[in-house]
Coordinates of C-alpha atoms in Angstrom, one line a residue:
M18 CA -37.7 -23.2 22.8
K19 CA -38.8 -20.5 20.4
I20 CA -36.2 -18.0 21.3
L21 CA -33.4 -20.7 21.0
L22 CA -34.8 -21.6 17.2
L23 CA -34.9 -17.8 16.6
A24 CA -31.4 -17.2 17.6
F25 CA -30.2 -20.3 15.5
A26 CA -31.9 -19.3 12.7
C27 CA -30.4 -15.7 12.9
L28 CA -27.0 -17.6 13.2
I29 CA -27.7 -19.7 9.9
S30 CA -28.9 -16.6 8.0
F31 CA -25.9 -14.5 9.1
S32 CA -23.4 -17.3 8.2
A33 CA -24.9 -17.6 4.9
T34 CA -24.4 -14.0 4.0
A35 CA -21.4 -13.4 5.7
Q36 CA -18.6 -13.4 2.8
K37 CA -14.8 -14.6 2.8
L38 CA -12.7 -11.8 1.8
Q39 CA -10.5 -11.2 -1.2
Y40 CA -7.5 -9.1 -1.1
V41 CA -6.0 -6.4 -3.6
D42 CA -2.6 -4.8 -3.5
A43 CA -3.2 -1.0 -3.0
V44 CA -0.4 -0.6 -5.6
E45 CA -2.5 -2.3 -8.3
L46 CA -5.5 0.2 -7.1
G47 CA -3.3 3.1 -7.4
I48 CA -1.4 5.5 -4.6
H49 CA -1.7 9.1 -4.7
G50 CA -0.4 12.3 -2.9
H51 CA 3.1 12.1 -3.7
T52 CA 5.3 15.1 -4.0
Q53 CA 7.1 13.1 -6.8
K54 CA 5.9 9.7 -7.6
S55 CA 8.6 7.1 -7.5
E56 CA 7.6 3.2 -9.4
K57 CA 10.5 2.2 -7.2
Y58 CA 9.2 3.3 -3.8
P59 CA 5.4 3.6 -4.1
Y60 CA 5.1 4.5 -0.3
Y61 CA 7.8 7.1 -0.2
R62 CA 6.4 10.8 -0.7
F63 CA 9.5 11.0 -3.2
D64 CA 12.8 9.1 -3.8
Y65 CA 15.1 11.4 -1.7
T66 CA 18.2 9.7 -3.1
P67 CA 19.5 12.2 -5.7
Y68 CA 19.7 15.2 -3.2
G69 CA 22.0 14.3 -0.2
F70 CA 19.5 15.0 2.6
E71 CA 20.3 14.6 6.0
K72 CA 19.5 11.1 8.0
G73 CA 16.4 12.8 9.7
V74 CA 14.7 13.9 6.3
V75 CA 15.6 10.5 4.7
G76 CA 13.6 8.8 7.6
H77 CA 10.7 11.1 7.3
S78 CA 10.7 10.8 3.5
K79 CA 10.1 7.2 3.6
K80 CA 6.8 7.7 5.8
S81 CA 3.5 7.6 3.7
T82 CA 2.5 10.7 5.2
G83 CA -0.2 12.1 3.1
L84 CA -0.6 9.1 0.7
Y85 CA -3.9 7.7 0.0
V86 CA -5.9 5.1 -2.1
V87 CA -9.2 5.8 -3.9
F88 CA -11.2 3.1 -5.1
K89 CA -14.8 2.1 -5.8
T90 CA -16.5 -1.1 -4.6
N91 CA -19.9 -2.9 -4.2
S92 CA -18.6 -5.0 -1.1
S93 CA -20.7 -4.7 1.9
Q94 CA -17.2 -4.7 3.9
I95 CA -14.0 -3.3 3.4
A96 CA -11.0 -4.8 5.1
A97 CA -7.3 -3.8 5.3
S98 CA -4.1 -5.8 5.7
W99 CA -0.8 -3.5 6.2
E100 CA 2.7 -4.0 7.6
N101 CA 5.1 -1.4 8.6
V102 CA 8.5 -1.0 9.5
P103 CA 8.6 -1.2 13.4
H104 CA 8.6 2.1 15.2
R105 CA 8.3 3.4 18.6
M106 CA 4.8 5.3 19.5
G107 CA 5.2 9.2 20.2
D108 CA 3.7 10.3 23.7
N109 CA 1.6 13.1 21.7
M110 CA 0.1 11.4 19.1
T111 CA -2.5 8.5 18.8
G112 CA -1.3 4.8 17.2
I113 CA -4.0 5.6 14.5
T114 CA -2.3 8.6 13.4
Q115 CA 1.1 7.2 13.4
H116 CA 0.6 3.7 12.2
G117 CA -3.1 3.2 11.5
L118 CA -5.4 3.9 8.3
D119 CA -8.3 6.4 8.0
L120 CA -11.1 5.7 5.9
Y121 CA -13.7 7.9 4.0
I122 CA -16.6 7.0 1.9
K123 CA -18.6 9.7 -0.6
K124 CA -22.0 10.2 0.5
D125 CA -24.3 13.0 -0.8
G126 CA -21.5 14.4 -2.9
E127 CA -19.1 14.7 0.2
W128 CA -16.7 12.6 1.8
K129 CA -17.9 11.2 5.1
F130 CA -15.5 9.6 7.8
A131 CA -16.4 6.0 7.8
S132 CA -13.7 4.2 10.0
V133 CA -10.0 3.7 11.1
G134 CA -7.4 0.9 11.0
R135 CA -6.8 0.5 14.6
V136 CA -3.4 -0.7 15.6
S137 CA -1.6 -2.3 18.7
T138 CA 0.5 0.3 20.7
L139 CA 3.0 -2.3 20.8
P140 CA 6.0 -1.5 18.1
E141 CA 6.8 -5.2 17.3
K142 CA 3.3 -5.9 16.4
N143 CA 3.9 -4.3 12.7
K144 CA 1.3 -6.7 11.0
R145 CA -2.1 -5.8 11.0
S146 CA -5.5 -7.1 9.6
K147 CA -8.7 -5.3 10.2
V148 CA -11.9 -5.0 9.0
L149 CA -12.8 -1.4 8.9
V150 CA -16.6 -1.3 8.1
K151 CA -18.9 -4.0 7.4
N152 CA -22.8 -4.4 7.1
M153 CA -23.1 -1.7 4.4
A154 CA -26.0 -1.3 2.1
E155 CA -26.0 -2.8 -1.4
G156 CA -24.7 -0.6 -4.1
E157 CA -21.3 1.1 -5.1
K158 CA -19.2 3.1 -2.6
E159 CA -16.6 5.6 -3.5
C160 CA -14.0 5.3 -0.7
L161 CA -10.9 7.2 0.2
L162 CA -8.2 5.6 2.4
Y163 CA -5.5 7.6 4.1
L164 CA -2.3 6.0 4.9
P165 CA -0.4 6.5 7.7
L166 CA 1.4 9.7 8.8
W167 CA 4.4 8.8 10.9
C168 CA 5.7 5.1 9.6
E169 CA 7.3 3.5 6.8
L170 CA 4.8 1.4 5.1
K171 CA 6.0 -2.0 3.4
S172 CA 2.8 -3.3 2.0
L173 CA -1.0 -2.8 2.2
K174 CA -3.7 -4.8 1.0
I175 CA -7.6 -4.0 0.5
G176 CA -10.1 -6.6 1.4
I177 CA -13.4 -6.8 0.0
D178 CA -16.4 -9.7 0.0
E179 CA -15.2 -12.5 -2.4
S180 CA -18.1 -11.9 -5.0
A181 CA -17.4 -8.2 -5.0
T182 CA -15.7 -6.1 -7.5
I183 CA -13.1 -3.1 -6.5
Q184 CA -11.4 -0.7 -8.9
G185 CA -8.8 1.8 -8.2
L186 CA -9.8 5.4 -9.3
P187 CA -8.0 8.4 -10.4
S188 CA -7.5 11.4 -7.5
P189 CA -10.6 13.1 -7.3
F190 CA -8.9 16.3 -6.2
R191 CA -7.9 19.0 -8.8
H192 CA -4.6 20.7 -9.2
K193 CA -1.6 20.4 -7.0
V194 CA -0.5 22.5 -4.3
I195 CA 2.4 21.2 -2.4
V196 CA 2.6 22.0 1.4
H197 CA 5.9 22.0 3.1
G198 CA 6.6 22.7 6.6
S199 CA 6.9 21.4 10.1
S200 CA 5.5 18.9 12.4
I201 CA 2.3 20.8 12.1
T202 CA 2.1 20.2 8.3
H203 CA 3.4 16.6 9.0
G204 CA 0.1 16.1 11.1
A205 CA 1.3 16.1 14.7
S206 CA -1.1 15.7 16.7
A207 CA -4.3 14.9 14.8
S208 CA -6.0 12.1 16.1
R209 CA -6.1 10.3 12.6
P210 CA -4.4 10.8 9.3
G211 CA -7.5 12.3 7.4
L212 CA -7.5 15.3 10.1
S213 CA -4.1 16.6 9.4
Y214 CA -4.8 20.3 7.7
P215 CA -3.6 19.4 4.3
A216 CA -6.1 16.6 4.3
M217 CA -8.6 18.7 5.3
L218 CA -8.0 21.5 2.8
T219 CA -7.9 19.0 0.3
R220 CA -11.2 17.5 1.0
N221 CA -12.8 21.1 2.0
L222 CA -11.8 22.6 -1.2
G223 CA -11.6 19.9 -3.6
I224 CA -7.7 20.9 -4.3
D225 CA -4.9 18.6 -3.8
F226 CA -2.8 19.9 -0.9
V227 CA 0.2 17.4 -1.1
N228 CA 1.8 16.8 2.7
F229 CA 5.6 17.5 2.3
G230 CA 6.0 18.2 6.2
F231 CA 9.0 17.3 7.8
S232 CA 8.6 17.1 11.6
G233 CA 11.2 19.4 13.3
L234 CA 13.3 19.3 10.2
C235 CA 11.8 22.3 7.9
K236 CA 14.5 25.1 7.8
M237 CA 14.9 26.1 4.3
Q238 CA 17.8 24.1 3.9
P239 CA 19.4 24.0 0.5
Q240 CA 18.6 20.6 -0.1
F241 CA 15.0 21.3 0.3
L242 CA 15.1 24.4 -2.1
E243 CA 16.6 22.5 -4.9
F244 CA 14.2 19.8 -4.5
L245 CA 11.2 22.1 -4.5
K246 CA 12.6 24.1 -7.3
Q247 CA 12.2 21.0 -9.4
C248 CA 8.7 20.5 -8.5
E249 CA 6.0 20.3 -10.7
A250 CA 2.9 22.2 -8.9
D251 CA 0.2 24.6 -9.3
A252 CA 1.0 26.6 -6.2
F253 CA 3.2 26.2 -3.1
L254 CA 2.0 26.6 0.6
F255 CA 4.8 27.1 3.4
D256 CA 4.7 26.4 7.2
A257 CA 8.4 27.4 7.1
F258 CA 9.1 29.4 10.4
S259 CA 8.6 26.7 13.2
N260 CA 11.7 25.0 12.9
P261 CA 14.4 27.3 11.8
T262 CA 16.5 29.2 14.5
L263 CA 16.6 33.2 14.1
A264 CA 19.9 32.9 12.4
Q265 CA 18.8 30.9 9.6
V266 CA 15.6 32.6 9.0
E267 CA 17.9 35.8 8.5
S268 CA 20.7 33.9 6.8
R269 CA 18.3 31.8 4.4
L270 CA 14.6 33.2 3.8
E271 CA 15.4 35.6 1.3
N272 CA 17.3 33.8 -1.3
F273 CA 14.6 30.6 -0.5
V274 CA 11.8 32.9 -2.0
A275 CA 14.1 34.4 -4.6
E276 CA 15.2 31.3 -6.2
L277 CA 11.6 30.0 -5.7
V278 CA 10.4 32.8 -7.5
K279 CA 12.8 32.2 -10.5
A280 CA 11.9 28.4 -10.6
H281 CA 8.1 28.8 -10.4
P282 CA 7.2 32.1 -12.3
N283 CA 3.5 33.4 -12.1
K284 CA 2.7 30.6 -9.4
P285 CA 1.5 31.6 -6.1
L286 CA 3.8 31.0 -2.9
I287 CA 2.0 31.5 0.1
F288 CA 3.8 31.8 3.8
L289 CA 2.1 31.2 6.9
Q290 CA 3.2 32.6 10.1
S291 CA 3.9 30.0 12.8
P292 CA 1.5 29.7 15.8
C293 CA 3.2 30.6 19.0
D294 CA 3.9 28.1 21.2
L295 CA 1.5 28.5 24.1
D296 CA 3.7 28.0 27.2
S297 CA 6.1 30.8 26.2
R298 CA 3.7 32.8 27.9
F299 CA 5.6 31.6 31.2
N300 CA 8.7 30.4 29.7
V301 CA 10.4 34.0 29.1
E302 CA 13.5 32.6 27.3
K303 CA 11.4 30.8 25.0
Y304 CA 9.1 33.5 24.7
G305 CA 11.6 36.0 23.5
R306 CA 13.2 33.4 20.9
R307 CA 9.9 32.7 19.2
A308 CA 8.8 36.4 19.4
A309 CA 12.3 37.3 17.6
I310 CA 11.8 34.6 14.8
N311 CA 8.2 35.4 14.3
G312 CA 8.9 39.3 14.3
T313 CA 11.9 38.9 11.9
A314 CA 10.0 36.5 9.4
D315 CA 6.9 39.1 9.7
Q316 CA 9.4 42.0 8.6
I317 CA 11.1 39.9 5.9
M318 CA 7.9 38.5 4.5
K319 CA 6.5 42.0 4.2
R320 CA 9.1 43.4 2.0
L321 CA 9.3 40.3 0.1
C322 CA 5.6 40.4 -0.8
K323 CA 6.1 44.0 -2.2
Q324 CA 8.9 42.8 -4.2
Y325 CA 7.3 39.8 -5.8
K326 CA 3.9 39.9 -7.1
D327 CA 3.2 36.3 -6.6
V328 CA 4.5 35.8 -2.9
Y329 CA 2.0 36.0 0.1
F330 CA 2.4 36.2 3.6
L331 CA -1.1 35.1 6.0
S332 CA -0.7 35.6 9.6
V333 CA -3.6 35.0 12.3
E334 CA -3.1 35.9 15.8
N335 CA -3.7 32.9 18.4
V336 CA -4.9 30.3 15.6
L337 CA -5.1 27.5 17.7
G338 CA -6.6 29.1 20.6
V339 CA -5.6 28.8 24.3
D340 CA -6.9 25.1 24.2
G341 CA -6.1 23.9 20.8
T342 CA -2.9 22.0 21.4
I343 CA -1.8 18.8 23.0
D344 CA 1.5 19.9 24.2
N345 CA 1.8 23.6 24.1
S346 CA 2.8 23.4 20.5
H347 CA 1.0 20.6 18.4
P348 CA -2.5 21.0 17.6
T349 CA -5.4 18.8 18.8
D350 CA -8.3 18.1 16.1
L351 CA -9.8 20.9 17.7
G352 CA -6.3 23.1 16.9
F353 CA -6.3 22.0 13.5
Y354 CA -10.2 22.9 12.9
R355 CA -9.6 26.3 14.1
F356 CA -6.3 26.6 11.8
V357 CA -8.3 25.6 8.8
E358 CA -11.2 27.7 9.6
A359 CA -8.9 30.8 9.9
Y360 CA -6.5 30.0 6.9
Q361 CA -8.7 27.9 4.3
P362 CA -10.8 31.6 3.1
K363 CA -7.5 33.5 2.7
I364 CA -5.7 30.6 0.9
A365 CA -8.6 29.9 -1.4
K366 CA -9.0 33.6 -2.3
I367 CA -5.5 33.7 -3.5
L368 CA -5.5 30.5 -5.3
K369 CA -8.7 31.4 -7.0
K370 CA -6.7 34.5 -8.5
Y371 CA -4.6 32.0 -10.3
K372 CA -7.9 29.9 -11.7
I373 CA -6.9 27.3 -9.0
K374 CA -10.4 26.3 -7.6

């Protein structure tokens, strides 16, 4: 009898303390991480309409890749309600990475992983409402919420206790480094949005590495060149050699670099060598193709680095390790960790020369 009364008392106590949720539109709090911000399309990375991009690039530009919300609240719980355009799940990525949310909360001066917004694997279930974290201690929390990497987001609302307050914050990250690259830059195949390498570099260095990755489509196209020439940024980082063919590297790379140097004088342009596909060690044809692309890129970039004082080329052999991918191409969390561990000190050293720190 005493046990039943105690259980009933606990239930009453829980019911009394549990609060209803109020929701605030994320746009009102402020969306950050755009290459170019568009009031018309707050969840697009940039307004693609003036540039004449191909269909695939247009589709990727509508995705909320790399975007995030920063806010402070004294709520005991944080929830989210979001809707995206239906899109099939990929076979080499998690649903959280593609359509979910990734929450960090600052503790002891560092961003600590808190929780995720999980999703159904059924593409038709595109409306989600989830409590991300609850039963938190009293006091104000500073929160960083990453948006989905691989879907077009239609709406997002942040839920807090009915009696709590919430305030959008400016981006806590200094400067702006645009990161343009392949699916590896885009975030395949991190387990959640905050574990893409641009996101990890951002938190680690306190510098905003803006994700301008375009899976399979980063080929130094004239449209990308024209867009990047117009972008305002303190530096540029390129994963430029994973997608183009050998002929495209040979015909486009020198002009791509020359035009960017002219458009962004005295700003660092840092190029990374493409990681080799691990299965190329067995696929003779693929190994030959990748070796030719990497070898040509290496040769041209070394010459361009001598020609232009603000152009840099970084290469780390076997950067992902033998067990750092999910499909012989795209890094797992372990692969991304190794990628960042290897490249971060080199990138930071270059940026420091330009007082980007």
